[in-house]
mmCIF file with all atom_site columns, C-alpha atoms in Angstrom:
data_model
loop_
_atom_site.group_PDB
_atom_site.id
_atom_site.type_symbol
_atom_site.label_atom_id
_atom_site.label_alt_id
_atom_site.label_comp_id
_atom_site.label_asym_id
_atom_site.label_entity_id
_atom_site.label_seq_id
_atom_site.pdbx_PDB_ins_code
_atom_site.Cartn_x
_atom_site.Cartn_y
_atom_site.Cartn_z
_atom_site.occupancy
_atom_site.B_iso_or_equiv
_atom_site.pdbx_formal_charge
_atom_site.auth_seq_id
_atom_site.auth_comp_id
_atom_site.auth_asym_id
_atom_site.auth_atom_id
_atom_site.pdbx_PDB_model_num
ATOM 1   C CA . GLN L 1 1   ? -157.109 82.402  -266.391 1.00 78.00 ? 1   GLN L CA 1
ATOM 2   C CA . ALA L 1 2   ? -160.550 83.918  -266.897 1.00 82.00 ? 2   ALA L CA 1
ATOM 3   C CA . GLN L 1 3   ? -160.783 87.160  -269.108 1.00 91.00 ? 3   GLN L CA 1
ATOM 4   C CA . LEU L 1 4   ? -163.110 89.978  -269.086 1.00 96.00 ? 4   LEU L CA 1
ATOM 5   C CA . VAL L 1 5   ? -163.662 92.272  -271.960 1.00 97.00 ? 5   VAL L CA 1
ATOM 6   C CA . GLU L 1 6   ? -165.601 95.431  -271.964 1.00 98.00 ? 6   GLU L CA 1
ATOM 7   C CA . SER L 1 7   ? -166.910 97.381  -274.999 1.00 98.00 ? 7   SER L CA 1
ATOM 8   C CA . GLY L 1 8   ? -169.317 99.601  -276.012 1.00 98.00 ? 8   GLY L CA 1
ATOM 9   C CA . GLY L 1 9   ? -168.477 102.763 -274.591 1.00 98.00 ? 9   GLY L CA 1
ATOM 10  C CA . GLY L 1 10  ? -167.844 106.171 -276.250 1.00 98.00 ? 10  GLY L CA 1
ATOM 11  C CA . LEU L 1 11  ? -169.135 110.027 -275.996 1.00 98.00 ? 11  LEU L CA 1
ATOM 12  C CA . VAL L 1 12  ? -172.768 110.811 -275.557 1.00 98.00 ? 12  VAL L CA 1
ATOM 13  C CA . GLN L 1 13  ? -174.903 113.964 -275.019 1.00 98.00 ? 13  GLN L CA 1
ATOM 14  C CA . ALA L 1 14  ? -176.988 113.816 -271.789 1.00 98.00 ? 14  ALA L CA 1
ATOM 15  C CA . GLY L 1 15  ? -180.155 112.097 -272.041 1.00 98.00 ? 15  GLY L CA 1
ATOM 16  C CA . GLY L 1 16  ? -178.610 109.521 -274.682 1.00 98.00 ? 16  GLY L CA 1
ATOM 17  C CA . SER L 1 17  ? -178.212 105.938 -274.342 1.00 98.00 ? 17  SER L CA 1
ATOM 18  C CA . LEU L 1 18  ? -175.121 103.651 -274.521 1.00 98.00 ? 18  LEU L CA 1
ATOM 19  C CA . ARG L 1 19  ? -175.287 99.470  -274.337 1.00 98.00 ? 19  ARG L CA 1
ATOM 20  C CA . LEU L 1 20  ? -172.231 97.859  -272.920 1.00 98.00 ? 20  LEU L CA 1
ATOM 21  C CA . SER L 1 21  ? -170.998 94.385  -273.453 1.00 98.00 ? 21  SER L CA 1
ATOM 22  C CA . CYS L 1 22  ? -168.562 92.357  -271.230 1.00 98.00 ? 22  CYS L CA 1
ATOM 23  C CA . SER L 1 23  ? -167.387 89.014  -272.852 1.00 97.00 ? 23  SER L CA 1
ATOM 24  C CA . VAL L 1 24  ? -166.403 86.848  -269.857 1.00 96.00 ? 24  VAL L CA 1
ATOM 25  C CA . SER L 1 25  ? -164.089 83.493  -270.746 1.00 94.00 ? 25  SER L CA 1
ATOM 26  C CA . ASP L 1 26  ? -164.967 81.313  -267.725 1.00 90.00 ? 26  ASP L CA 1
ATOM 27  C CA . SER L 1 27  ? -166.241 77.818  -267.899 1.00 90.00 ? 27  SER L CA 1
ATOM 28  C CA . MET L 1 28  ? -168.337 78.919  -264.322 1.00 91.00 ? 28  MET L CA 1
ATOM 29  C CA . PHE L 1 29  ? -169.958 81.826  -265.743 1.00 93.00 ? 29  PHE L CA 1
ATOM 30  C CA . SER L 1 30  ? -173.437 80.713  -265.763 1.00 92.00 ? 30  SER L CA 1
ATOM 31  C CA . ILE L 1 31  ? -173.529 80.565  -262.009 1.00 92.00 ? 31  ILE L CA 1
ATOM 32  C CA . ARG L 1 32  ? -171.606 83.599  -261.353 1.00 94.00 ? 32  ARG L CA 1
ATOM 33  C CA . VAL L 1 33  ? -173.288 86.523  -259.829 1.00 97.00 ? 33  VAL L CA 1
ATOM 34  C CA . MET L 1 34  ? -171.996 89.235  -262.406 1.00 97.00 ? 34  MET L CA 1
ATOM 35  C CA . ALA L 1 35  ? -171.888 92.892  -261.776 1.00 98.00 ? 35  ALA L CA 1
ATOM 36  C CA . TRP L 1 36  ? -171.164 96.184  -263.504 1.00 98.00 ? 36  TRP L CA 1
ATOM 37  C CA . PHE L 1 37  ? -168.951 98.495  -261.887 1.00 98.00 ? 37  PHE L CA 1
ATOM 38  C CA . ARG L 1 38  ? -167.800 102.345 -262.868 1.00 98.00 ? 38  ARG L CA 1
ATOM 39  C CA . GLN L 1 39  ? -165.019 104.547 -261.516 1.00 98.00 ? 39  GLN L CA 1
ATOM 40  C CA . PRO L 1 40  ? -165.529 108.219 -262.132 1.00 97.00 ? 40  PRO L CA 1
ATOM 41  C CA . PRO L 1 41  ? -162.752 110.481 -262.358 1.00 94.00 ? 41  PRO L CA 1
ATOM 42  C CA . GLY L 1 42  ? -160.563 110.818 -259.353 1.00 96.00 ? 42  GLY L CA 1
ATOM 43  C CA . LYS L 1 43  ? -163.175 108.767 -257.389 1.00 97.00 ? 43  LYS L CA 1
ATOM 44  C CA . GLU L 1 44  ? -163.353 105.225 -255.953 1.00 97.00 ? 44  GLU L CA 1
ATOM 45  C CA . ARG L 1 45  ? -164.497 102.182 -258.256 1.00 97.00 ? 45  ARG L CA 1
ATOM 46  C CA . GLU L 1 46  ? -168.379 101.471 -257.073 1.00 97.00 ? 46  GLU L CA 1
ATOM 47  C CA . LEU L 1 47  ? -170.892 98.974  -257.895 1.00 98.00 ? 47  LEU L CA 1
ATOM 48  C CA . VAL L 1 48  ? -173.617 99.872  -260.333 1.00 98.00 ? 48  VAL L CA 1
ATOM 49  C CA . ALA L 1 49  ? -175.663 96.745  -260.780 1.00 98.00 ? 49  ALA L CA 1
ATOM 50  C CA . SER L 1 50  ? -175.530 92.774  -260.295 1.00 98.00 ? 50  SER L CA 1
ATOM 51  C CA . ILE L 1 51  ? -177.335 89.925  -262.054 1.00 98.00 ? 51  ILE L CA 1
ATOM 52  C CA . ARG L 1 52  ? -177.354 86.339  -260.717 1.00 96.00 ? 52  ARG L CA 1
ATOM 53  C CA . GLY L 1 53  ? -177.379 83.287  -262.702 1.00 91.00 ? 53  GLY L CA 1
ATOM 54  C CA . SER L 1 54  ? -181.300 82.949  -262.507 1.00 90.00 ? 54  SER L CA 1
ATOM 55  C CA . GLY L 1 55  ? -181.450 86.640  -263.991 1.00 93.00 ? 55  GLY L CA 1
ATOM 56  C CA . SER L 1 56  ? -182.690 88.522  -260.676 1.00 96.00 ? 56  SER L CA 1
ATOM 57  C CA . THR L 1 57  ? -181.110 91.859  -260.572 1.00 98.00 ? 57  THR L CA 1
ATOM 58  C CA . ASP L 1 58  ? -180.076 94.728  -258.210 1.00 98.00 ? 58  ASP L CA 1
ATOM 59  C CA . TYR L 1 59  ? -179.062 98.368  -258.887 1.00 98.00 ? 59  TYR L CA 1
ATOM 60  C CA . VAL L 1 60  ? -177.474 101.170 -256.883 1.00 98.00 ? 60  VAL L CA 1
ATOM 61  C CA . ASP L 1 61  ? -180.164 103.832 -256.318 1.00 98.00 ? 61  ASP L CA 1
ATOM 62  C CA . SER L 1 62  ? -178.277 106.404 -258.898 1.00 97.00 ? 62  SER L CA 1
ATOM 63  C CA . VAL L 1 63  ? -179.437 104.094 -261.610 1.00 98.00 ? 63  VAL L CA 1
ATOM 64  C CA . LYS L 1 64  ? -182.557 102.783 -260.851 1.00 98.00 ? 64  LYS L CA 1
ATOM 65  C CA . GLY L 1 65  ? -185.016 102.923 -263.755 1.00 98.00 ? 65  GLY L CA 1
ATOM 66  C CA . ARG L 1 66  ? -182.395 104.272 -266.257 1.00 98.00 ? 66  ARG L CA 1
ATOM 67  C CA . PHE L 1 67  ? -179.919 101.151 -266.381 1.00 98.00 ? 67  PHE L CA 1
ATOM 68  C CA . THR L 1 68  ? -180.845 97.675  -267.229 1.00 98.00 ? 68  THR L CA 1
ATOM 69  C CA . ILE L 1 69  ? -178.513 94.836  -266.928 1.00 98.00 ? 69  ILE L CA 1
ATOM 70  C CA . ALA L 1 70  ? -178.748 91.659  -268.340 1.00 98.00 ? 70  ALA L CA 1
ATOM 71  C CA . ARG L 1 71  ? -176.866 88.480  -269.297 1.00 97.00 ? 71  ARG L CA 1
ATOM 72  C CA . ASP L 1 72  ? -176.782 85.791  -271.921 1.00 96.00 ? 72  ASP L CA 1
ATOM 73  C CA . ASN L 1 73  ? -175.359 82.552  -270.163 1.00 95.00 ? 73  ASN L CA 1
ATOM 74  C CA . ALA L 1 74  ? -175.147 80.630  -273.669 1.00 95.00 ? 74  ALA L CA 1
ATOM 75  C CA . LYS L 1 75  ? -172.688 83.595  -275.044 1.00 96.00 ? 75  LYS L CA 1
ATOM 76  C CA . ASN L 1 76  ? -171.015 84.484  -271.686 1.00 96.00 ? 76  ASN L CA 1
ATOM 77  C CA . MET L 1 77  ? -171.941 87.800  -272.053 1.00 97.00 ? 77  MET L CA 1
ATOM 78  C CA . VAL L 1 78  ? -173.239 90.419  -269.756 1.00 98.00 ? 78  VAL L CA 1
ATOM 79  C CA . TYR L 1 79  ? -174.831 93.949  -270.750 1.00 98.00 ? 79  TYR L CA 1
ATOM 80  C CA . LEU L 1 80  ? -175.690 97.260  -269.378 1.00 98.00 ? 80  LEU L CA 1
ATOM 81  C CA . GLN L 1 81  ? -178.207 99.219  -270.957 1.00 98.00 ? 81  GLN L CA 1
ATOM 82  C CA . MET L 1 82  ? -177.686 102.822 -270.002 1.00 98.00 ? 82  MET L CA 1
ATOM 83  C CA . THR L 1 83  ? -180.458 105.340 -270.910 1.00 98.00 ? 83  THR L CA 1
ATOM 84  C CA . THR L 1 84  ? -181.276 108.776 -269.694 1.00 98.00 ? 84  THR L CA 1
ATOM 85  C CA . LEU L 1 85  ? -177.593 109.224 -269.291 1.00 98.00 ? 85  LEU L CA 1
ATOM 86  C CA . LYS L 1 86  ? -176.436 112.095 -266.926 1.00 98.00 ? 86  LYS L CA 1
ATOM 87  C CA . PRO L 1 87  ? -173.059 113.790 -266.916 1.00 97.00 ? 87  PRO L CA 1
ATOM 88  C CA . GLU L 1 88  ? -172.443 112.191 -263.185 1.00 97.00 ? 88  GLU L CA 1
ATOM 89  C CA . ASP L 1 89  ? -172.565 108.870 -265.248 1.00 98.00 ? 89  ASP L CA 1
ATOM 90  C CA . THR L 1 90  ? -169.003 109.761 -266.807 1.00 98.00 ? 90  THR L CA 1
ATOM 91  C CA . ALA L 1 91  ? -166.719 107.038 -265.611 1.00 98.00 ? 91  ALA L CA 1
ATOM 92  C CA . VAL L 1 92  ? -164.588 103.999 -267.068 1.00 98.00 ? 92  VAL L CA 1
ATOM 93  C CA . TYR L 1 93  ? -167.008 100.920 -266.519 1.00 98.00 ? 93  TYR L CA 1
ATOM 94  C CA . TYR L 1 94  ? -166.020 97.325  -265.747 1.00 98.00 ? 94  TYR L CA 1
ATOM 95  C CA . CYS L 1 95  ? -167.730 94.151  -265.106 1.00 97.00 ? 95  CYS L CA 1
ATOM 96  C CA . ASN L 1 96  ? -166.659 91.421  -262.774 1.00 97.00 ? 96  ASN L CA 1
ATOM 97  C CA . SER L 1 97  ? -168.024 88.852  -260.797 1.00 96.00 ? 97  SER L CA 1
ATOM 98  C CA . LEU L 1 98  ? -169.240 89.197  -257.484 1.00 94.00 ? 98  LEU L CA 1
ATOM 99  C CA . SER L 1 99  ? -169.001 85.468  -256.646 1.00 88.00 ? 99  SER L CA 1
ATOM 100 C CA . GLY L 1 100 ? -165.176 85.289  -256.475 1.00 83.00 ? 100 GLY L CA 1
ATOM 101 C CA . PRO L 1 101 ? -163.638 88.350  -258.381 1.00 83.00 ? 101 PRO L CA 1
ATOM 102 C CA . LEU L 1 102 ? -161.722 87.843  -261.611 1.00 89.00 ? 102 LEU L CA 1
ATOM 103 C CA . VAL L 1 103 ? -158.843 89.535  -263.046 1.00 92.00 ? 103 VAL L CA 1
ATOM 104 C CA . TRP L 1 104 ? -160.237 93.111  -264.169 1.00 94.00 ? 104 TRP L CA 1
ATOM 105 C CA . GLY L 1 105 ? -160.382 93.909  -267.487 1.00 95.00 ? 105 GLY L CA 1
ATOM 106 C CA . GLN L 1 106 ? -159.308 97.472  -269.165 1.00 96.00 ? 106 GLN L CA 1
ATOM 107 C CA . GLY L 1 107 ? -163.005 98.771  -268.863 1.00 98.00 ? 107 GLY L CA 1
ATOM 108 C CA . THR L 1 108 ? -164.569 100.986 -271.468 1.00 98.00 ? 108 THR L CA 1
ATOM 109 C CA . GLN L 1 109 ? -164.744 104.530 -270.991 1.00 98.00 ? 109 GLN L CA 1
ATOM 110 C CA . VAL L 1 110 ? -168.100 106.512 -270.795 1.00 98.00 ? 110 VAL L CA 1
ATOM 111 C CA . THR L 1 111 ? -168.164 110.153 -271.034 1.00 98.00 ? 111 THR L CA 1
ATOM 112 C CA . VAL L 1 112 ? -171.674 112.286 -270.929 1.00 98.00 ? 112 VAL L CA 1
ATOM 113 C CA . SER L 1 113 ? -171.611 115.793 -271.894 1.00 97.00 ? 113 SER L CA 1
ATOM 114 C CA . SER L 1 114 ? -173.996 118.517 -270.679 1.00 94.00 ? 114 SER L CA 1
#
């Protein structure tokens, strides 16, 4: 069974940066569309960014120009570089596949203080 393990979260001041990592144990990783989601406190989980196997990317408007999603198909890793962080970015961040969802990992907490 495929596993997702997110890491890299933490507490950061507004304007700061963090880099999240997601390890994906799945033999089909290189052809999957991978994505980062987040769930703010008391709210629904939302899609933040996605990346195809080719490397093309999409972002929700609220993070465009601040977040960058990337992948390393040789290492089965997905990354989310987050810059100019805002308090409203506070959430638990998860990765998963848009081409056939995998079992959700535990996520990684990102807290941005004002």
